[in-house]
Coordinates of C-alpha atoms in Angstrom, one line a residue:
X10 CA -39.4 15.7 -9.8
X11 CA -36.0 13.7 -9.6
X12 CA -36.4 10.3 -10.7
X13 CA -33.3 8.1 -10.7
X14 CA -32.1 4.7 -11.0
X15 CA -30.7 2.2 -8.6
X16 CA -28.5 -0.1 -10.5
X17 CA -28.4 -4.5 -9.1
X18 CA -25.3 -5.5 -9.8
X19 CA -23.5 -8.3 -7.3
X20 CA -24.6 -7.0 -4.3
X21 CA -28.9 -8.3 -4.5
X22 CA -30.0 -7.2 -0.8
X23 CA -31.5 -4.9 1.0
X24 CA -29.5 -4.7 4.0
X25 CA -26.0 -3.0 4.7
X26 CA -26.7 -1.4 1.2
X27 CA -24.5 1.5 1.5
X28 CA -25.1 2.6 -2.7
X29 CA -28.4 2.3 -2.3
X30 CA -28.7 4.6 1.5
X31 CA -27.2 7.2 -1.3
X32 CA -29.8 6.0 -3.8
X33 CA -32.6 7.0 -1.0
X34 CA -30.4 10.7 0.3
X35 CA -29.7 12.1 -3.4
X36 CA -33.2 14.2 -3.0
X37 CA -35.3 11.5 -5.2
X38 CA -38.8 11.7 -6.2
X39 CA -39.1 8.3 -7.5
X40 CA -36.5 5.3 -7.6
X41 CA -36.3 2.7 -10.3
X42 CA -34.3 -0.1 -9.3
X43 CA -33.2 -2.2 -11.8
X44 CA -31.1 -5.3 -12.7
X45 CA -29.5 -6.9 -15.9
X46 CA -29.3 -9.8 -17.6
X47 CA -26.8 -11.1 -20.3
X48 CA -28.2 -13.9 -23.2
X49 CA -28.5 -16.9 -21.3
X50 CA -26.3 -18.1 -24.3
X51 CA -23.5 -15.0 -24.2
X52 CA -20.0 -17.3 -25.0
X53 CA -17.3 -16.3 -23.5
X54 CA -13.2 -16.4 -25.3
X55 CA -12.4 -20.0 -25.0
X56 CA -16.1 -21.2 -26.6
X57 CA -18.5 -22.0 -23.8
X58 CA -21.3 -20.7 -22.3
X59 CA -20.2 -17.3 -19.5
X60 CA -23.0 -18.6 -17.1
X61 CA -23.9 -22.0 -16.5
X62 CA -27.9 -23.2 -16.5
X63 CA -26.7 -24.0 -12.0
X64 CA -25.2 -20.3 -11.9
X65 CA -27.8 -18.5 -14.5
X66 CA -30.4 -20.2 -11.7
X67 CA -28.8 -19.2 -8.3
X68 CA -29.0 -15.5 -9.6
X69 CA -32.6 -15.1 -10.9
X70 CA -33.7 -16.9 -7.1
X71 CA -31.9 -13.9 -5.8
X72 CA -33.2 -11.6 -8.3
X73 CA -36.9 -13.0 -7.6
X74 CA -36.4 -12.4 -4.3
X75 CA -34.9 -9.2 -3.9
X76 CA -38.2 -8.0 -5.9
X77 CA -40.6 -9.8 -3.4
X78 CA -38.5 -7.9 -0.6
X79 CA -39.3 -4.5 -2.8
X80 CA -42.4 -4.6 -3.7
X81 CA -43.3 -5.0 0.0
X82 CA -41.3 -1.5 -0.1
X83 CA -43.5 -0.2 -3.0
X84 CA -40.9 -0.2 -5.7
X85 CA -40.8 -3.9 -7.0
X86 CA -37.0 -4.8 -9.6
X87 CA -37.6 -4.5 -13.3
X88 CA -35.5 -6.7 -14.7
X89 CA -33.8 -5.9 -18.5
X90 CA -32.4 -8.3 -20.7
X91 CA -28.9 -7.5 -22.3
X92 CA -25.9 -5.0 -21.9
X93 CA -25.8 -2.3 -19.0
X94 CA -24.4 0.3 -21.1
X95 CA -27.2 -0.4 -24.2
X96 CA -30.8 -0.6 -21.7
X97 CA -30.0 1.5 -18.9
X98 CA -29.9 4.7 -20.5
X99 CA -32.8 3.4 -23.1
X100 CA -34.7 3.2 -19.8
X101 CA -33.0 6.2 -18.1
X102 CA -34.6 7.9 -20.9
X103 CA -38.0 6.6 -20.3
X104 CA -38.6 7.5 -17.5
X105 CA -37.2 10.8 -17.7
X106 CA -33.8 9.8 -15.2
X107 CA -30.0 11.2 -15.6
X108 CA -28.8 9.8 -12.4
X109 CA -27.7 6.3 -11.5
X110 CA -25.9 4.4 -7.9
X111 CA -24.6 1.4 -8.0
X112 CA -21.9 -0.3 -5.9
X113 CA -18.4 -0.1 -7.8
X114 CA -17.0 -3.2 -9.0
X115 CA -13.4 -3.0 -10.0
X116 CA -13.2 -5.5 -12.7
X117 CA -12.5 -4.7 -15.8
X118 CA -15.2 -5.7 -17.4
X119 CA -17.6 -3.7 -15.1
X120 CA -15.5 -1.0 -14.8
X121 CA -15.6 -0.6 -18.8
X122 CA -20.0 -1.2 -17.6
X123 CA -19.3 2.1 -15.7
X124 CA -17.8 3.8 -18.0
X125 CA -20.0 3.9 -21.3
X126 CA -22.6 4.7 -19.6
X127 CA -21.0 7.8 -18.7
X128 CA -20.3 7.8 -22.3
X129 CA -24.5 8.1 -23.1
X130 CA -24.5 11.1 -20.4
X131 CA -25.4 8.9 -17.6
X132 CA -24.5 10.9 -13.9
X133 CA -23.1 7.6 -12.3
X134 CA -22.5 7.4 -9.2
X135 CA -20.9 4.0 -7.3
X136 CA -20.0 2.9 -4.3
X137 CA -17.4 0.6 -2.7
X138 CA -18.8 -1.5 -0.6
X139 CA -18.3 -5.2 -1.5
X140 CA -15.4 -5.9 1.3
X141 CA -15.4 -6.4 4.7
X142 CA -12.7 -3.3 5.7
X143 CA -12.9 0.4 4.6
X144 CA -10.5 1.1 2.3
X145 CA -9.8 4.7 3.5
X146 CA -9.2 2.9 6.9
X147 CA -6.8 1.0 6.4
X148 CA -2.3 1.1 7.4
X149 CA -1.8 1.6 3.5
X150 CA -3.2 3.3 0.7
X151 CA -4.6 1.0 -1.2
X152 CA -1.0 1.6 -3.8
X153 CA 1.0 0.2 -1.0
X154 CA -0.9 -2.7 -0.4
X155 CA 1.6 -5.4 0.6
X156 CA 3.1 -7.9 -1.7
X157 CA 1.3 -10.6 -0.4
X158 CA -1.6 -12.0 1.8
X159 CA 0.2 -12.2 5.4
X160 CA 1.6 -9.3 6.2
X161 CA -1.3 -8.4 4.7
X162 CA -4.1 -9.8 7.7
X163 CA -1.3 -9.5 10.4
X164 CA -1.3 -5.3 9.1
X165 CA -5.0 -5.8 9.4
X166 CA -5.0 -7.8 12.6
X167 CA -3.2 -5.3 14.2
X168 CA -5.4 -2.2 13.5
X169 CA -8.6 -3.3 13.8
X170 CA -7.1 -5.4 17.5
X171 CA -9.7 -3.0 19.3
X172 CA -13.0 -4.3 19.7
X173 CA -14.9 -5.0 16.1
X174 CA -18.4 -3.7 15.6
X175 CA -21.2 -6.3 17.2
X176 CA -24.6 -6.9 16.2
X177 CA -25.6 -7.3 19.2
X178 CA -27.3 -11.0 19.1
X179 CA -31.0 -10.3 20.5
X180 CA -31.9 -7.6 17.8
X181 CA -29.4 -8.4 14.4
X182 CA -31.8 -5.7 12.5
X183 CA -31.0 -2.9 14.8
X184 CA -27.9 -2.8 13.6
X185 CA -26.6 1.3 12.2
X186 CA -24.0 3.0 10.6
X187 CA -23.0 4.8 13.7
X188 CA -19.7 2.8 14.2
X189 CA -18.5 4.5 10.6
X190 CA -17.2 7.6 12.9
X191 CA -14.8 6.0 15.0
X192 CA -12.9 5.6 11.0
X193 CA -12.4 1.7 12.4
X194 CA -11.3 -0.5 9.5
X195 CA -13.8 -2.9 9.5
X196 CA -17.9 -1.1 10.8
X197 CA -20.9 -2.1 11.5
X198 CA -23.4 -3.4 8.5
X199 CA -25.9 -1.0 8.1
X200 CA -29.8 -2.1 8.8
X201 CA -32.4 -2.6 5.6
X202 CA -34.3 0.8 4.8
X203 CA -37.6 0.4 6.5
X204 CA -39.1 3.3 3.5
X205 CA -38.3 3.6 -0.4
X206 CA -39.4 6.5 -2.4
X207 CA -42.0 5.2 -5.3
X208 CA -41.1 3.7 -8.4
X209 CA -41.5 6.1 -11.5
X210 CA -44.4 6.0 -14.0
X211 CA -43.5 4.8 -17.5
X212 CA -44.9 3.9 -20.5
X213 CA -46.2 0.9 -21.1
X214 CA -43.7 -0.6 -23.9
X215 CA -41.2 0.0 -21.3
X216 CA -42.5 -2.5 -19.1
X217 CA -43.1 -6.1 -21.4
X218 CA -43.4 -9.6 -19.7
X219 CA -41.5 -12.1 -19.6
X220 CA -40.8 -13.5 -22.5
X221 CA -40.3 -10.1 -24.0
X222 CA -42.7 -10.1 -26.9
X223 CA -42.2 -8.9 -30.4
X224 CA -43.0 -5.3 -30.4
X225 CA -42.6 -2.1 -33.2
X226 CA -39.5 -0.6 -32.4
X227 CA -39.9 1.7 -30.1
X228 CA -38.8 4.6 -26.8
X229 CA -38.7 1.0 -24.8
X230 CA -37.2 -1.8 -24.1
X231 CA -37.4 -5.8 -23.1
X232 CA -37.8 -5.9 -19.6
X233 CA -40.3 -8.0 -16.5
X234 CA -40.9 -8.4 -13.2
X235 CA -38.4 -10.8 -11.6
X236 CA -41.2 -12.6 -10.0
X237 CA -41.7 -13.7 -13.5
X238 CA -38.1 -14.9 -14.1
X239 CA -38.1 -18.4 -15.5
X240 CA -35.7 -20.8 -12.9
X241 CA -33.3 -22.2 -16.1
X242 CA -33.4 -25.6 -14.4
X243 CA -35.0 -28.9 -14.5
X244 CA -34.4 -32.1 -13.4
X245 CA -30.9 -32.6 -14.5
X246 CA -29.5 -29.4 -13.3
X247 CA -30.3 -30.7 -9.8
X248 CA -28.1 -33.8 -8.2
X249 CA -28.7 -35.6 -4.9
X250 CA -24.8 -35.8 -4.3
X251 CA -24.6 -31.7 -4.3
X252 CA -23.2 -30.4 -0.9
X253 CA -25.1 -27.9 -1.6
X254 CA -28.4 -28.2 1.1
X255 CA -31.3 -29.5 -1.6
X256 CA -33.9 -26.7 -1.9
X257 CA -31.8 -23.2 -1.1
X258 CA -32.4 -20.6 -2.5
X259 CA -30.0 -17.3 -4.1
X260 CA -31.6 -14.8 -2.0
X261 CA -31.1 -12.5 0.8
X262 CA -33.5 -14.5 2.3
X263 CA -32.5 -17.9 2.7
X264 CA -28.8 -16.1 2.8
X265 CA -29.9 -14.9 6.4
X266 CA -31.4 -17.9 7.6
X267 CA -28.7 -19.8 6.5
X268 CA -26.6 -17.9 8.6
X269 CA -28.9 -17.9 11.2
X270 CA -28.2 -22.0 11.1
X271 CA -25.1 -22.2 11.1
X272 CA -24.0 -20.3 13.8
X273 CA -27.2 -21.3 15.6
X274 CA -25.9 -25.4 15.6
X275 CA -22.4 -24.3 16.6
X276 CA -20.9 -24.8 13.0
X277 CA -18.5 -22.4 13.3
X278 CA -16.4 -24.6 16.3
X279 CA -16.0 -26.7 13.9
X280 CA -14.8 -24.8 10.6
X281 CA -11.4 -25.2 11.0
X282 CA -11.4 -28.8 11.7
X283 CA -13.9 -29.7 9.0
X284 CA -13.1 -27.2 6.3
X285 CA -10.8 -29.3 3.6
X286 CA -13.5 -31.8 3.3
X287 CA -15.0 -32.9 -0.1
X288 CA -18.3 -33.6 0.0
X289 CA -21.1 -32.6 2.4
X290 CA -22.6 -29.5 3.2
X291 CA -22.0 -28.8 7.1
X292 CA -17.8 -28.8 6.3
X293 CA -17.9 -25.8 5.2
X294 CA -19.8 -22.4 5.7
X295 CA -20.9 -22.7 2.6
X296 CA -21.4 -18.6 2.9
X297 CA -20.1 -18.3 -0.4
X298 CA -23.2 -18.3 -3.0
X299 CA -24.2 -15.2 -1.3
X300 CA -21.5 -13.5 -0.5
X301 CA -21.2 -14.4 -5.0
X302 CA -24.2 -12.5 -5.7
X303 CA -23.4 -10.0 -2.9
X304 CA -26.8 -11.6 -1.2
X305 CA -25.6 -11.6 2.2
X306 CA -22.9 -9.1 3.1
X307 CA -19.4 -9.9 4.5
X308 CA -19.8 -7.3 7.0
X309 CA -23.1 -8.7 8.9
X310 CA -20.9 -11.9 7.9
X311 CA -18.7 -11.2 10.9
X312 CA -20.7 -8.4 13.0
X313 CA -23.0 -11.6 13.5
X314 CA -19.7 -14.0 14.4
X315 CA -18.4 -11.0 17.2
X316 CA -21.9 -11.5 18.6
X317 CA -21.7 -15.3 18.4
X318 CA -18.0 -15.3 20.3
X319 CA -19.1 -12.6 22.8
X320 CA -21.7 -15.5 24.1
X321 CA -20.0 -18.6 23.2
X322 CA -16.3 -17.4 23.2
X323 CA -13.8 -17.6 20.3
X324 CA -12.0 -20.7 18.8
X325 CA -10.1 -21.8 15.8
X326 CA -12.6 -21.6 13.8
X327 CA -13.9 -18.4 14.2
X328 CA -10.9 -16.7 14.3
X329 CA -10.3 -19.3 11.1
X330 CA -13.4 -17.9 9.1
X331 CA -12.3 -14.5 9.5
X332 CA -9.6 -15.3 7.9
X333 CA -11.1 -16.4 5.2
X334 CA -13.0 -13.8 4.5
X335 CA -9.9 -11.5 5.2
X336 CA -8.5 -13.4 1.6
X337 CA -11.8 -12.4 0.1
X338 CA -11.2 -8.3 1.4
X339 CA -7.3 -8.6 -0.3
X340 CA -8.3 -9.9 -3.9
X341 CA -10.4 -7.5 -4.2
X342 CA -8.1 -5.0 -2.7
X343 CA -5.3 -6.3 -5.8
X344 CA -8.3 -5.0 -7.8
X345 CA -7.9 -1.5 -7.1
X346 CA -4.1 -1.6 -6.8
X347 CA -3.4 -3.5 -10.2
X348 CA -6.5 -3.8 -11.9
X349 CA -6.3 -4.6 -15.3
X350 CA -2.7 -6.3 -15.0
X351 CA -4.3 -9.5 -12.9
X352 CA -5.8 -10.4 -16.5
X353 CA -3.0 -10.4 -18.5
X354 CA -1.1 -14.2 -19.0
X355 CA 1.8 -12.6 -16.8
X356 CA -0.3 -11.6 -14.6
X357 CA 2.0 -10.1 -11.9
X358 CA 5.1 -12.0 -13.1
X359 CA 7.7 -10.7 -15.0
X360 CA 6.9 -13.9 -17.3
X361 CA 6.9 -14.0 -21.3
X362 CA 3.0 -13.3 -22.3
X363 CA 1.7 -16.0 -24.5
X364 CA -0.7 -13.0 -26.6
X365 CA -3.7 -15.8 -27.3
X366 CA -4.8 -18.5 -25.7
X367 CA -2.4 -21.5 -27.1
X368 CA -5.4 -24.0 -29.4
X369 CA -2.6 -26.5 -29.9
X370 CA -4.7 -29.8 -30.6
X371 CA -3.4 -31.4 -27.5
X372 CA -3.7 -29.2 -24.9
X373 CA -7.2 -28.1 -26.7
X374 CA -7.7 -32.1 -26.2
X375 CA -6.3 -31.8 -22.3
X376 CA -8.7 -28.7 -22.0
X377 CA -11.6 -31.1 -22.8
X378 CA -10.9 -34.1 -21.4
X379 CA -10.5 -31.8 -17.6
X380 CA -13.4 -29.8 -18.3
X381 CA -15.2 -32.8 -18.4
X382 CA -13.5 -35.3 -16.4
X383 CA -12.1 -37.9 -18.7
X384 CA -8.1 -37.6 -17.6
X385 CA -7.8 -40.7 -16.4
X386 CA -7.0 -38.9 -12.7
X387 CA -9.6 -40.5 -10.1
X388 CA -9.9 -37.3 -8.1
X389 CA -9.8 -35.0 -10.6
X390 CA -12.4 -36.7 -12.5
X391 CA -14.6 -37.1 -10.0
X392 CA -13.9 -33.5 -9.2
X393 CA -15.5 -31.4 -12.6
X394 CA -17.8 -34.3 -12.5
X395 CA -19.3 -32.1 -9.6
X396 CA -18.7 -29.1 -10.7
X397 CA -20.1 -29.7 -14.1
X398 CA -23.1 -31.3 -12.6
X399 CA -24.1 -28.9 -9.3
X400 CA -22.0 -26.0 -9.7
X401 CA -20.4 -26.0 -6.7
X402 CA -16.3 -27.8 -5.4
X403 CA -15.1 -27.7 -2.3
X404 CA -11.5 -25.4 -1.6
X405 CA -9.4 -27.7 -1.7
X406 CA -10.5 -29.6 -4.5
X407 CA -10.7 -26.3 -6.7
X408 CA -6.4 -26.5 -6.1
X409 CA -6.5 -29.9 -6.4
X410 CA -7.7 -30.1 -10.3
X411 CA -6.4 -26.5 -10.9
X412 CA -2.8 -27.8 -9.8
X413 CA -3.5 -30.0 -11.9
X414 CA -4.4 -28.2 -15.4
X415 CA -1.8 -26.1 -14.9
X416 CA 1.4 -28.7 -13.7
X417 CA 0.3 -32.0 -15.3
X418 CA -1.7 -31.0 -18.4
X419 CA 0.7 -27.5 -19.0
X420 CA -2.0 -26.1 -19.1
X421 CA -3.6 -22.0 -19.3
X422 CA -4.5 -20.4 -15.8
X423 CA -6.9 -18.3 -18.1
X424 CA -9.0 -21.0 -19.4
X425 CA -9.5 -22.9 -15.5
X426 CA -10.7 -19.6 -14.8
X427 CA -12.8 -19.4 -17.2
X428 CA -14.5 -22.6 -16.8
X429 CA -14.4 -22.1 -13.0
X430 CA -16.3 -18.7 -14.3
X431 CA -18.6 -20.7 -15.9
X432 CA -19.9 -22.9 -13.9
X433 CA -19.6 -22.2 -10.4
X434 CA -22.6 -21.0 -8.2
X435 CA -20.7 -18.7 -6.5
X436 CA -18.3 -17.1 -8.7
X437 CA -16.8 -14.2 -7.9
X438 CA -14.8 -12.3 -10.5
X439 CA -12.1 -10.9 -7.5
X440 CA -11.3 -14.3 -5.7
X441 CA -11.4 -16.4 -9.7
X442 CA -9.1 -14.4 -10.4
X443 CA -6.7 -14.2 -7.0
X444 CA -6.7 -17.3 -6.9
X445 CA -5.6 -18.8 -10.1
X446 CA -3.4 -16.2 -10.4
X447 CA -1.8 -17.6 -7.2
X448 CA -2.1 -21.2 -8.2
X449 CA 0.2 -20.5 -11.3
X450 CA 2.4 -17.9 -9.3
X451 CA 1.7 -15.0 -11.4
X452 CA -0.1 -13.5 -8.1
X453 CA 1.2 -13.2 -4.7
X454 CA 2.4 -16.5 -3.9
X455 CA 5.6 -15.6 -2.5
X456 CA 6.6 -18.7 -3.7
X457 CA 5.6 -19.0 -7.1
X458 CA 2.7 -21.4 -7.2
X459 CA 1.7 -24.2 -5.6
X460 CA 1.9 -27.7 -7.0
X461 CA -0.3 -30.2 -5.4
X462 CA 0.7 -33.8 -5.4
X463 CA -1.9 -35.7 -6.2
X464 CA -1.1 -38.7 -4.4
X465 CA -0.4 -37.3 -1.1
X466 CA -4.3 -35.8 -1.8
X467 CA -5.8 -38.5 -2.5
X468 CA -4.4 -40.1 0.7
X469 CA -5.5 -37.6 2.6
X470 CA -8.3 -36.2 1.9
X471 CA -10.2 -39.5 -0.2
X472 CA -7.9 -42.2 1.6
X473 CA -11.1 -45.0 1.7
X474 CA -12.3 -44.1 -1.9
X475 CA -15.7 -42.5 -0.8
X476 CA -15.5 -39.1 -2.8
X477 CA -14.1 -40.9 -6.2
X478 CA -16.7 -43.6 -5.9
X479 CA -19.2 -41.2 -5.3
X480 CA -18.4 -39.2 -8.8
X481 CA -17.2 -41.5 -11.0
X482 CA -19.7 -45.2 -10.6
X483 CA -22.1 -44.7 -12.7
X484 CA -20.3 -41.7 -14.9
X485 CA -19.7 -42.1 -18.5
X486 CA -16.3 -40.0 -19.7

């Protein structure tokens, strides 16, 4: 009887899961949901850890929540350590599976993982599902995507002027994919499945407890139930000054609860007015950490937002939330259009490329000072200390510190992008790459890059020094 693997990647949810629905529709008798964790000490090209303790803890929380939901459906989540290209073929062999289903991620490392799985003999079925918009129903093919955001947004808004499907306010879970037949650029989100195929029986040594015990080499591999994941977080990684609400977890349950309370408290109405603030819980939606790990679907957000507008009326705030979600889509579609070119030092520009990271002593020292909030510029230092301690930073400050690294310190944008990858709990490969290229003038900014005047930014956004004092008083450089 047929067994298939379902590989959770950056889609740690059950609602709005076309890839999972495809696996369930495949005719498989058994389904094994699996996720892979890289080694916690994995280092990137710049020498620091790929994922900070805060970022790992956020993902672990999402996996624990996903496991609880899957367990209720009789199909617990298996989490494996190591490179998916190695562990997933071994797991498939252990349970007699030849097919694997997963979401499609159009970034170089993620594409290489899928290619390696196919080379290992697995039939891999991928589904594109992370965008709000369905690429096949847009006004242009991906190859003809507009070269900057504004014409992209304008064309999308013309195409979506018809009603975007909304989830009825009284029964959000009842939404289905029926509207997909209309071929609209934005379709209604799928409901979570009410049943799953059972998990296959596996050899006993294929499922080991956490931490993996030392065992003789064999067909098994180190794996453990997600419910037993270590948090990898202690008092040193929890900061009372953080803008993310205390006690939040990274999973789908918390994501949907946060979305509900944000709408219930009518915070969309003030979003445009407050979105550039630097500190606090409610000045922005705080959806990004759950969008990043896929615990929350962008289509679910927009459907709920349309229901909110139907009840309370549309306004600048609700429009601006849509505006920002379109930016998120644009950076994803750029990856479909340009692929690995977005990872070159020159990006999409015609500038002469630097073949390897510049390791000169001065630039290395500047980068270290910037990373640790020791540049001598109070606003920059406060922001970088917040990022270091909490794994979060407001959108305004992300732009300010990126501009400072590239402009005043003459740093390499790739190093800045790698540091954000390491620290941000809401790290998203598409948006991170797109935003750094944009600031550096190597992406789609029609002005050829953005430089922020630090004095002006300080005067406008922290005139009384409240934010700077919060993150610099009592801190040592």
